[in-house]
mmCIF file of C-alpha atoms and ligand atoms in Angstrom:
data_model
loop_
_atom_site.group_PDB
_atom_site.id
_atom_site.type_symbol
_atom_site.label_atom_id
_atom_site.label_comp_id
_atom_site.label_asym_id
_atom_site.label_seq_id
_atom_site.Cartn_x
_atom_site.Cartn_y
_atom_site.Cartn_z
ATOM 1 C CA UNK A 1 31.336 89.019 42.440
ATOM 2 C CA UNK A 2 30.984 89.866 38.786
ATOM 3 C CA UNK A 3 29.422 93.075 37.520
ATOM 4 C CA UNK A 4 26.514 91.863 35.383
ATOM 5 C CA UNK A 5 26.719 94.984 33.177
ATOM 6 C CA UNK A 6 30.126 93.813 32.028
ATOM 7 C CA UNK A 7 28.893 91.090 29.698
ATOM 8 C CA UNK A 8 27.746 91.006 26.102
ATOM 9 C CA UNK A 9 24.698 88.817 25.493
ATOM 10 C CA UNK A 10 26.951 86.124 24.094
ATOM 11 C CA UNK A 11 29.373 86.190 27.058
ATOM 12 C CA UNK A 12 26.533 86.189 29.558
ATOM 13 C CA UNK A 13 25.069 83.200 27.727
ATOM 14 C CA UNK A 14 28.384 81.373 28.085
ATOM 15 C CA UNK A 15 28.413 82.144 31.806
ATOM 16 C CA UNK A 16 24.881 80.756 32.066
ATOM 17 C CA UNK A 17 26.029 77.486 30.522
ATOM 18 C CA UNK A 18 28.779 77.405 33.125
ATOM 19 C CA UNK A 19 26.056 77.673 35.773
ATOM 20 C CA UNK A 20 24.207 74.701 34.302
ATOM 21 C CA UNK A 21 21.635 76.828 32.472
ATOM 22 C CA UNK A 22 20.735 77.250 28.821
ATOM 23 C CA UNK A 23 22.431 79.959 26.743
ATOM 24 C CA UNK A 24 19.113 81.762 26.241
ATOM 25 C CA UNK A 25 18.817 82.464 29.982
ATOM 26 C CA UNK A 26 20.934 85.458 29.057
ATOM 27 C CA UNK A 27 18.099 86.844 26.878
ATOM 28 C CA UNK A 28 15.756 86.694 29.822
ATOM 29 C CA UNK A 29 18.298 88.454 32.044
ATOM 30 C CA UNK A 30 18.992 91.126 29.414
ATOM 31 C CA UNK A 31 15.296 91.855 29.215
ATOM 32 C CA UNK A 32 14.963 92.236 33.003
ATOM 33 C CA UNK A 33 18.097 94.304 33.318
ATOM 34 C CA UNK A 34 17.972 96.586 30.282
ATOM 35 C CA UNK A 35 14.317 96.682 29.254
ATOM 36 C CA UNK A 36 12.342 96.310 32.489
ATOM 37 C CA UNK A 37 15.269 97.782 34.380
ATOM 38 C CA UNK A 38 14.824 95.998 37.690
ATOM 39 C CA UNK A 39 17.047 97.047 40.571
ATOM 40 C CA UNK A 40 17.165 93.644 42.343
ATOM 41 C CA UNK A 41 17.439 90.043 41.185
ATOM 42 C CA UNK A 42 14.378 89.310 43.331
ATOM 43 C CA UNK A 43 12.248 91.398 40.978
ATOM 44 C CA UNK A 44 12.884 88.850 38.203
ATOM 45 C CA UNK A 45 9.586 87.138 38.857
ATOM 46 C CA UNK A 46 9.811 84.432 36.193
ATOM 47 C CA UNK A 47 13.230 83.288 37.406
ATOM 48 C CA UNK A 48 13.076 80.474 39.967
ATOM 49 C CA UNK A 49 13.892 81.358 43.567
ATOM 50 C CA UNK A 50 16.845 79.028 43.612
ATOM 51 C CA UNK A 51 18.391 80.440 40.453
ATOM 52 C CA UNK A 52 17.879 83.989 41.752
ATOM 53 C CA UNK A 53 19.934 82.883 44.758
ATOM 54 C CA UNK A 54 22.697 81.708 42.427
ATOM 55 C CA UNK A 55 22.582 84.985 40.503
ATOM 56 C CA UNK A 56 22.901 86.939 43.743
ATOM 57 C CA UNK A 57 25.950 84.926 44.695
ATOM 58 C CA UNK A 58 27.622 85.338 41.319
ATOM 59 C CA UNK A 59 26.721 88.846 40.174
ATOM 60 C CA UNK A 60 26.074 92.351 41.318
ATOM 61 C CA UNK A 61 23.389 94.522 39.719
ATOM 62 C CA UNK A 62 24.322 97.558 41.726
ATOM 63 C CA UNK A 63 24.778 100.914 40.037
ATOM 64 C CA UNK A 64 27.452 103.369 41.183
ATOM 65 C CA UNK A 65 26.742 105.853 43.940
ATOM 66 C CA UNK A 66 25.855 109.423 42.956
ATOM 67 C CA UNK A 67 28.072 111.746 44.957
ATOM 68 C CA UNK A 68 27.029 114.922 43.200
ATOM 69 C CA UNK A 69 24.207 115.788 40.840
ATOM 70 C CA UNK A 70 23.976 119.066 38.976
ATOM 71 C CA UNK A 71 20.993 120.067 36.882
ATOM 72 C CA UNK A 72 21.238 122.984 34.462
ATOM 73 C CA UNK A 73 18.423 125.368 33.570
ATOM 74 C CA UNK A 74 18.498 123.734 30.118
ATOM 75 C CA UNK A 75 17.862 120.277 31.604
ATOM 76 C CA UNK A 76 21.432 119.042 31.233
ATOM 77 C CA UNK A 77 22.369 116.708 34.077
ATOM 78 C CA UNK A 78 25.897 116.072 35.228
ATOM 79 C CA UNK A 79 26.590 113.271 37.694
ATOM 80 C CA UNK A 80 29.696 112.567 39.668
ATOM 81 C CA UNK A 81 29.758 108.825 40.349
ATOM 82 C CA UNK A 82 31.740 106.772 42.822
ATOM 83 C CA UNK A 83 32.799 103.310 41.674
ATOM 84 C CA UNK A 84 33.435 100.192 43.783
ATOM 85 C CA UNK A 85 37.113 101.076 44.299
ATOM 86 C CA UNK A 86 36.161 104.685 45.224
ATOM 87 C CA UNK A 87 37.338 106.027 41.868
ATOM 88 C CA UNK A 88 35.279 109.008 40.786
ATOM 89 C CA UNK A 89 33.986 109.534 37.251
ATOM 90 C CA UNK A 90 31.493 111.826 35.569
ATOM 91 C CA UNK A 91 28.665 111.325 33.119
ATOM 92 C CA UNK A 92 26.483 113.924 31.405
ATOM 93 C CA UNK A 93 22.986 113.904 29.889
ATOM 94 C CA UNK A 94 22.228 116.440 27.161
ATOM 95 C CA UNK A 95 18.719 116.889 25.808
ATOM 96 C CA UNK A 96 18.717 117.635 22.085
ATOM 97 C CA UNK A 97 15.455 117.880 20.114
ATOM 98 C CA UNK A 98 16.375 114.636 18.385
ATOM 99 C CA UNK A 99 16.948 112.681 21.591
ATOM 100 C CA UNK A 100 18.664 112.178 24.920
ATOM 101 C CA UNK A 101 22.416 112.007 24.566
ATOM 102 C CA UNK A 102 24.675 110.540 27.244
ATOM 103 C CA UNK A 103 28.343 111.513 27.321
ATOM 104 C CA UNK A 104 30.274 108.591 28.805
ATOM 105 C CA UNK A 105 33.759 108.521 30.369
ATOM 106 C CA UNK A 106 36.095 105.728 29.278
ATOM 107 C CA UNK A 107 38.930 106.052 31.802
ATOM 108 C CA UNK A 108 39.601 107.439 35.270
ATOM 109 C CA UNK A 109 41.766 110.435 34.346
ATOM 110 C CA UNK A 110 43.583 110.535 31.002
ATOM 111 C CA UNK A 111 47.169 110.291 29.772
ATOM 112 C CA UNK A 112 46.862 112.159 26.490
ATOM 113 C CA UNK A 113 47.763 115.465 28.108
ATOM 114 C CA UNK A 114 45.883 117.818 25.761
ATOM 115 C CA UNK A 115 46.775 121.259 27.086
ATOM 116 C CA UNK A 116 43.292 122.757 26.874
ATOM 117 C CA UNK A 117 41.462 119.872 28.552
ATOM 118 C CA UNK A 118 40.573 119.661 32.244
ATOM 119 C CA UNK A 119 40.449 115.833 32.248
ATOM 120 C CA UNK A 120 44.149 115.637 31.567
ATOM 121 C CA UNK A 121 44.862 117.547 34.779
ATOM 122 C CA UNK A 122 44.588 114.153 36.437
ATOM 123 C CA UNK A 123 46.750 111.373 34.972
ATOM 124 C CA UNK A 124 45.107 108.121 34.050
ATOM 125 C CA UNK A 125 44.486 106.011 37.129
ATOM 126 C CA UNK A 126 42.916 103.109 35.302
ATOM 127 C CA UNK A 127 40.746 102.021 32.409
ATOM 128 C CA UNK A 128 37.024 101.668 32.993
ATOM 129 C CA UNK A 129 35.512 98.241 32.426
ATOM 130 C CA UNK A 130 32.741 97.821 29.865
ATOM 131 C CA UNK A 131 30.345 97.342 32.782
ATOM 132 C CA UNK A 132 31.371 100.635 34.361
ATOM 133 C CA UNK A 133 30.633 102.403 31.086
ATOM 134 C CA UNK A 134 27.285 100.600 30.762
ATOM 135 C CA UNK A 135 26.384 101.597 34.304
ATOM 136 C CA UNK A 136 26.902 105.289 33.431
ATOM 137 C CA UNK A 137 24.226 104.919 30.758
ATOM 138 C CA UNK A 138 21.996 102.946 33.157
ATOM 139 C CA UNK A 139 22.343 105.647 35.832
ATOM 140 C CA UNK A 140 21.104 108.308 33.422
ATOM 141 C CA UNK A 141 18.381 105.979 32.123
ATOM 142 C CA UNK A 142 17.171 105.411 35.675
ATOM 143 C CA UNK A 143 16.854 109.196 36.146
ATOM 144 C CA UNK A 144 14.912 109.434 32.872
ATOM 145 C CA UNK A 145 12.667 106.583 34.044
ATOM 146 C CA UNK A 146 11.686 108.692 37.045
ATOM 147 C CA UNK A 147 10.570 111.587 34.849
ATOM 148 C CA UNK A 148 6.914 111.955 33.881
ATOM 149 C CA UNK A 149 6.850 110.871 30.273
ATOM 150 C CA UNK A 150 8.882 107.800 29.651
ATOM 151 C CA UNK A 151 12.068 108.816 27.918
ATOM 152 C CA UNK A 152 14.972 106.741 26.815
ATOM 153 C CA UNK A 153 18.640 107.295 26.259
ATOM 154 C CA UNK A 154 18.693 107.407 22.462
ATOM 155 C CA UNK A 155 22.310 108.388 21.778
ATOM 156 C CA UNK A 156 25.674 107.750 23.411
ATOM 157 C CA UNK A 157 28.875 109.689 22.799
ATOM 158 C CA UNK A 158 32.124 108.372 24.245
ATOM 159 C CA UNK A 159 33.472 111.862 24.798
ATOM 160 C CA UNK A 160 33.796 112.069 28.567
ATOM 161 C CA UNK A 161 37.104 111.777 30.409
ATOM 162 C CA UNK A 162 39.614 109.390 28.941
ATOM 163 C CA UNK A 163 40.863 108.248 25.553
ATOM 164 C CA UNK A 164 38.568 105.433 24.337
ATOM 165 C CA UNK A 165 41.164 104.026 21.927
ATOM 166 C CA UNK A 166 43.580 103.699 24.853
ATOM 167 C CA UNK A 167 40.975 101.296 26.318
ATOM 168 C CA UNK A 168 39.997 99.682 23.037
ATOM 169 C CA UNK A 169 38.660 96.249 23.992
ATOM 170 C CA UNK A 170 36.506 97.436 26.870
ATOM 171 C CA UNK A 171 35.068 100.222 24.726
ATOM 172 C CA UNK A 172 34.189 97.732 21.968
ATOM 173 C CA UNK A 173 32.436 95.475 24.449
ATOM 174 C CA UNK A 174 30.609 98.479 25.877
ATOM 175 C CA UNK A 175 29.368 99.343 22.393
ATOM 176 C CA UNK A 176 28.198 95.779 21.792
ATOM 177 C CA UNK A 177 26.313 95.692 25.084
ATOM 178 C CA UNK A 178 24.392 98.972 24.632
ATOM 179 C CA UNK A 179 23.761 98.213 20.956
ATOM 180 C CA UNK A 180 22.215 94.794 21.715
ATOM 181 C CA UNK A 181 18.675 94.575 20.344
ATOM 182 C CA UNK A 182 17.545 92.534 23.359
ATOM 183 C CA UNK A 183 19.002 95.121 25.708
ATOM 184 C CA UNK A 184 19.125 98.926 25.549
ATOM 185 C CA UNK A 185 19.082 98.703 21.740
ATOM 186 C CA UNK A 186 20.891 101.983 21.174
ATOM 187 C CA UNK A 187 21.384 102.101 17.410
ATOM 188 C CA UNK A 188 24.962 101.943 16.141
ATOM 189 C CA UNK A 189 24.395 105.135 14.149
ATOM 190 C CA UNK A 190 23.445 106.774 17.435
ATOM 191 C CA UNK A 191 26.776 105.914 19.050
ATOM 192 C CA UNK A 192 29.901 108.045 18.579
ATOM 193 C CA UNK A 193 33.471 107.308 19.633
ATOM 194 C CA UNK A 194 35.757 110.318 19.897
ATOM 195 C CA UNK A 195 39.529 109.917 19.741
ATOM 196 C CA UNK A 196 42.497 112.262 19.921
ATOM 197 C CA UNK A 197 43.824 110.309 16.937
ATOM 198 C CA UNK A 198 45.623 106.982 17.429
ATOM 199 C CA UNK A 199 46.172 105.823 13.813
ATOM 200 C CA UNK A 200 46.537 102.083 14.465
ATOM 201 C CA UNK A 201 43.351 102.004 16.470
ATOM 202 C CA UNK A 202 41.475 104.055 13.882
ATOM 203 C CA UNK A 203 42.376 101.428 11.295
ATOM 204 C CA UNK A 204 41.491 98.565 13.626
ATOM 205 C CA UNK A 205 38.149 100.226 14.347
ATOM 206 C CA UNK A 206 37.469 100.554 10.623
ATOM 207 C CA UNK A 207 37.473 96.763 10.374
ATOM 208 C CA UNK A 208 34.998 96.061 13.193
ATOM 209 C CA UNK A 209 32.066 96.103 10.793
ATOM 210 C CA UNK A 210 30.160 98.483 13.051
ATOM 211 C CA UNK A 211 28.008 101.382 11.878
ATOM 212 C CA UNK A 212 29.240 103.449 14.837
ATOM 213 C CA UNK A 213 30.329 107.065 14.220
ATOM 214 C CA UNK A 214 33.936 108.103 14.616
ATOM 215 C CA UNK A 215 34.948 111.617 15.658
ATOM 216 C CA UNK A 216 38.530 112.841 15.538
ATOM 217 C CA UNK A 217 39.711 115.616 17.856
ATOM 218 C CA UNK A 218 41.819 117.604 15.425
ATOM 219 C CA UNK A 219 41.818 121.121 16.895
ATOM 220 C CA UNK A 220 44.595 122.439 14.653
ATOM 221 C CA UNK A 221 45.239 122.905 10.958
ATOM 222 C CA UNK A 222 49.004 122.280 11.028
ATOM 223 C CA UNK A 223 51.545 120.192 12.954
ATOM 224 C CA UNK A 224 53.188 123.153 14.621
ATOM 225 C CA UNK A 225 50.016 124.277 16.354
ATOM 226 C CA UNK A 226 48.818 120.750 17.058
ATOM 227 C CA UNK A 227 52.170 119.867 18.658
ATOM 228 C CA UNK A 228 51.676 122.762 21.056
ATOM 229 C CA UNK A 229 48.270 121.704 22.304
ATOM 230 C CA UNK A 230 48.141 117.939 21.763
ATOM 231 C CA UNK A 231 51.281 115.963 22.701
ATOM 232 C CA UNK A 232 49.916 112.914 20.848
ATOM 233 C CA UNK A 233 50.674 114.785 17.615
ATOM 234 C CA UNK A 234 54.399 114.371 18.224
ATOM 235 C CA UNK A 235 54.007 110.621 18.078
ATOM 236 C CA UNK A 236 51.414 110.685 15.271
ATOM 237 C CA UNK A 237 51.648 113.829 13.140
ATOM 238 C CA UNK A 238 48.942 114.910 10.714
ATOM 239 C CA UNK A 239 50.154 112.892 7.709
ATOM 240 C CA UNK A 240 49.946 109.667 9.754
ATOM 241 C CA UNK A 241 46.573 110.651 11.191
ATOM 242 C CA UNK A 242 45.084 111.476 7.795
ATOM 243 C CA UNK A 243 46.428 108.298 6.269
ATOM 244 C CA UNK A 244 44.480 106.407 8.932
ATOM 245 C CA UNK A 245 41.387 108.547 8.321
ATOM 246 C CA UNK A 246 41.542 107.766 4.595
ATOM 247 C CA UNK A 247 41.857 104.101 5.344
ATOM 248 C CA UNK A 248 38.943 104.288 7.783
ATOM 249 C CA UNK A 249 36.712 105.924 5.196
ATOM 250 C CA UNK A 250 37.614 103.257 2.678
ATOM 251 C CA UNK A 251 37.252 100.227 4.987
ATOM 252 C CA UNK A 252 34.177 101.326 6.920
ATOM 253 C CA UNK A 253 32.616 103.216 4.042
ATOM 254 C CA UNK A 254 31.733 105.928 6.545
ATOM 255 C CA UNK A 255 32.662 109.569 6.990
ATOM 256 C CA UNK A 256 34.457 110.820 10.063
ATOM 257 C CA UNK A 257 33.558 113.917 12.033
ATOM 258 C CA UNK A 258 36.426 116.309 12.644
ATOM 259 C CA UNK A 259 36.139 118.122 15.973
ATOM 260 C CA UNK A 260 37.803 121.504 16.006
ATOM 261 C CA UNK A 261 37.803 123.637 19.153
ATOM 262 C CA UNK A 262 38.243 127.297 18.290
ATOM 263 C CA UNK A 263 40.894 128.816 20.536
ATOM 264 C CA UNK A 264 41.382 132.565 20.428
ATOM 265 C CA UNK A 265 44.417 133.654 18.385
ATOM 266 C CA UNK A 266 45.747 130.118 18.283
ATOM 267 C CA UNK A 267 43.865 128.210 15.584
ATOM 268 C CA UNK A 268 40.946 130.464 14.644
ATOM 269 C CA UNK A 269 42.202 132.685 11.796
ATOM 270 C CA UNK A 270 40.931 132.646 8.227
ATOM 271 C CA UNK A 271 44.326 131.269 7.214
ATOM 272 C CA UNK A 272 43.767 128.381 9.610
ATOM 273 C CA UNK A 273 40.379 127.771 8.042
ATOM 274 C CA UNK A 274 41.984 127.660 4.593
ATOM 275 C CA UNK A 275 44.679 125.305 5.853
ATOM 276 C CA UNK A 276 41.975 123.063 7.260
ATOM 277 C CA UNK A 277 40.173 123.011 3.926
ATOM 278 C CA UNK A 278 43.400 121.785 2.298
ATOM 279 C CA UNK A 279 43.960 119.193 4.973
ATOM 280 C CA UNK A 280 40.490 117.786 4.417
ATOM 281 C CA UNK A 281 40.908 117.408 0.649
ATOM 282 C CA UNK A 282 40.624 113.754 -0.193
ATOM 283 C CA UNK A 283 38.380 113.001 2.780
ATOM 284 C CA UNK A 284 34.586 113.144 3.117
ATOM 285 C CA UNK A 285 34.798 114.503 6.638
ATOM 286 C CA UNK A 286 32.213 116.630 8.405
ATOM 287 C CA UNK A 287 33.553 119.382 10.634
ATOM 288 C CA UNK A 288 32.083 120.211 14.016
ATOM 289 C CA UNK A 289 33.328 123.542 15.361
ATOM 290 C CA UNK A 290 33.376 123.538 19.162
ATOM 291 C CA UNK A 291 33.126 126.697 21.248
ATOM 292 C CA UNK A 292 35.852 126.321 23.870
ATOM 293 C CA UNK A 293 34.844 125.938 27.509
ATOM 294 C CA UNK A 294 37.436 127.938 29.357
ATOM 295 C CA UNK A 295 39.334 126.185 32.150
ATOM 296 C CA UNK A 296 40.826 128.461 34.776
ATOM 297 C CA UNK A 297 44.040 126.467 35.095
ATOM 298 C CA UNK A 298 45.147 127.028 31.512
ATOM 299 C CA UNK A 299 45.716 130.144 29.382
ATOM 300 C CA UNK A 300 43.398 129.305 26.461
ATOM 301 C CA UNK A 301 40.519 131.603 25.595
ATOM 302 C CA UNK A 302 37.353 131.060 23.616
ATOM 303 C CA UNK A 303 37.164 132.673 20.170
ATOM 304 C CA UNK A 304 34.531 135.367 19.931
ATOM 305 C CA UNK A 305 31.297 134.825 18.009
ATOM 306 C CA UNK A 306 32.406 136.809 14.938
ATOM 307 C CA UNK A 307 35.608 134.789 14.655
ATOM 308 C CA UNK A 308 33.668 131.524 14.924
ATOM 309 C CA UNK A 309 31.204 132.727 12.297
ATOM 310 C CA UNK A 310 33.951 133.797 9.893
ATOM 311 C CA UNK A 311 35.762 130.464 10.310
ATOM 312 C CA UNK A 312 32.501 128.651 9.667
ATOM 313 C CA UNK A 313 31.712 130.707 6.566
ATOM 314 C CA UNK A 314 35.174 130.134 5.125
ATOM 315 C CA UNK A 315 34.787 126.356 5.441
ATOM 316 C CA UNK A 316 31.294 126.505 3.993
ATOM 317 C CA UNK A 317 32.392 128.638 1.075
ATOM 318 C CA UNK A 318 34.923 125.925 0.245
ATOM 319 C CA UNK A 319 32.329 123.184 0.234
ATOM 320 C CA UNK A 320 33.150 121.682 3.629
ATOM 321 C CA UNK A 321 30.231 120.186 5.524
ATOM 322 C CA UNK A 322 30.373 122.136 8.781
ATOM 323 C CA UNK A 323 28.284 122.743 11.915
ATOM 324 C CA UNK A 324 28.826 124.667 15.145
ATOM 325 C CA UNK A 325 28.287 122.609 18.280
ATOM 326 C CA UNK A 326 25.313 123.578 20.416
ATOM 327 C CA UNK A 327 26.256 124.262 23.999
ATOM 328 C CA UNK A 328 24.693 122.717 27.068
ATOM 329 C CA UNK A 329 24.915 123.167 30.793
ATOM 330 C CA UNK A 330 27.182 126.186 30.778
ATOM 331 C CA UNK A 331 26.038 126.953 34.335
ATOM 332 C CA UNK A 332 27.145 123.547 35.691
ATOM 333 C CA UNK A 333 30.824 123.181 34.780
ATOM 334 C CA UNK A 334 30.109 121.861 31.323
ATOM 335 C CA UNK A 335 33.790 121.791 30.382
ATOM 336 C CA UNK A 336 34.998 118.248 30.148
ATOM 337 C CA UNK A 337 36.476 116.902 33.371
ATOM 338 C CA UNK A 338 35.899 120.050 35.379
ATOM 339 C CA UNK A 339 33.498 118.587 37.866
ATOM 340 C CA UNK A 340 35.738 115.692 38.738
ATOM 341 C CA UNK A 341 38.854 117.843 38.796
ATOM 342 C CA UNK A 342 37.118 120.040 41.384
ATOM 343 C CA UNK A 343 36.269 117.074 43.550
ATOM 344 C CA UNK A 344 39.890 115.950 43.498
ATOM 345 C CA UNK A 345 40.991 119.460 44.421
ATOM 346 C CA UNK A 346 42.987 119.875 41.218
ATOM 347 C CA UNK A 347 41.047 122.950 40.144
ATOM 348 C CA UNK A 348 39.318 125.554 42.253
ATOM 349 C CA UNK A 349 35.614 125.885 42.943
HETATM 350 N N1 SAH B 401 39.997 111.514 24.340
HETATM 351 C C1 SAH B 401 38.924 111.636 23.404
HETATM 352 C C2 SAH B 401 37.553 111.788 24.042
HETATM 353 C C3 SAH B 401 37.427 112.676 25.236
HETATM 354 S S1 SAH B 401 37.506 114.425 24.953
HETATM 355 C C4 SAH B 401 39.201 112.742 22.413
HETATM 356 O O1 SAH B 401 40.237 113.377 22.528
HETATM 357 O O2 SAH B 401 38.409 112.957 21.504
HETATM 358 C C5 SAH B 401 36.057 114.819 24.062
HETATM 359 C C6 SAH B 401 36.143 116.107 23.253
HETATM 360 O O3 SAH B 401 36.071 117.257 24.112
HETATM 361 C C7 SAH B 401 37.435 116.234 22.491
HETATM 362 O O4 SAH B 401 37.206 116.739 21.203
HETATM 363 C C8 SAH B 401 38.184 117.221 23.343
HETATM 364 O O5 SAH B 401 39.216 117.801 22.625
HETATM 365 C C9 SAH B 401 37.080 118.161 23.745
HETATM 366 N N2 SAH B 401 37.388 119.053 24.879
HETATM 367 C C10 SAH B 401 38.221 118.827 25.918
HETATM 368 N N3 SAH B 401 38.268 119.893 26.743
HETATM 369 C C11 SAH B 401 37.428 120.806 26.231
HETATM 370 C C12 SAH B 401 37.037 122.117 26.631
HETATM 371 N N4 SAH B 401 37.515 122.663 27.735
HETATM 372 N N5 SAH B 401 36.152 122.783 25.833
HETATM 373 C C13 SAH B 401 35.651 122.199 24.709
HETATM 374 N N6 SAH B 401 35.967 120.975 24.301
HETATM 375 C C14 SAH B 401 36.856 120.279 25.037
#
């Protein structure tokens, strides 16, 4: 059985032809699945009984099972989902004033090994399919559909567990599916891919002709510090990374967002801020400063408010476009990967 969420409109159309139908059958299916959001093929009332039978034999429309749901006082929802093969992943909904943002996982576990991150406590078990990423968005959308006023998922960030550029093709298909006008129609400018910095993939992504946002997890202002916390930096040091960022900005004609977690006494001094300013010369990057979510299993600590402020001011003073990330769901294990790591017994309750 094929997961129907796995297919772009075009690919689904091709499958329809294979089933003796017209290509545009796929439009009708997309509308039932993503706009009317039916849970069963039998709800597709303008599809003939016999073709519904065929669909049921060929495809599944089932969403993953929720094995844990946590709701924060600020409305943030975190779901632990069980996939067909019993793999467990997490997805988060954050409610900003500008819209409902879903944070999607791209892999089961992660191989990048960033020292501060809870997701990396579990090695990559496998890549997620495009359909498994789509179904994370659909799960959250189905919860929003049950709320009083009708609300929609307006933004998607691929910032959950996993390295999206280590699962490039599936992530691209995922983006095409959720961006499809006849489907969920999530605007490209409302989609963000976050990477730990794989230069070849950054360049490849710059040529996709998509208006999707790119965020780079930098987290350090020099190679020495970055080597300590992000092993990927040993393979692709800052000069290589920034060469790719420059090329991205040129090819895509878009700015990148630099994510920078402030870690106490590690990367949060005024000197670090000045180093970062230098590093960003020649780019048009925005900087997003991220308050660290402490993870019990590692030694890193969050910088205090004054330190964060001072770092922010120093960047600002030097003309860098900078914001401090708003925090959500601090009462429900907001730190990336924590919920799943608990389930797997890798970190303590
Ligand atoms: N692999 C991708 C996407 C997943 S991580 C990447 O590296 O960007 C998404 C973001 O969350 C990254 O910027 C990551 O560095 C950050 N992150 C991971 N653990 C965190 C923690 N405990 N507190 C705050 N941010 C964290």
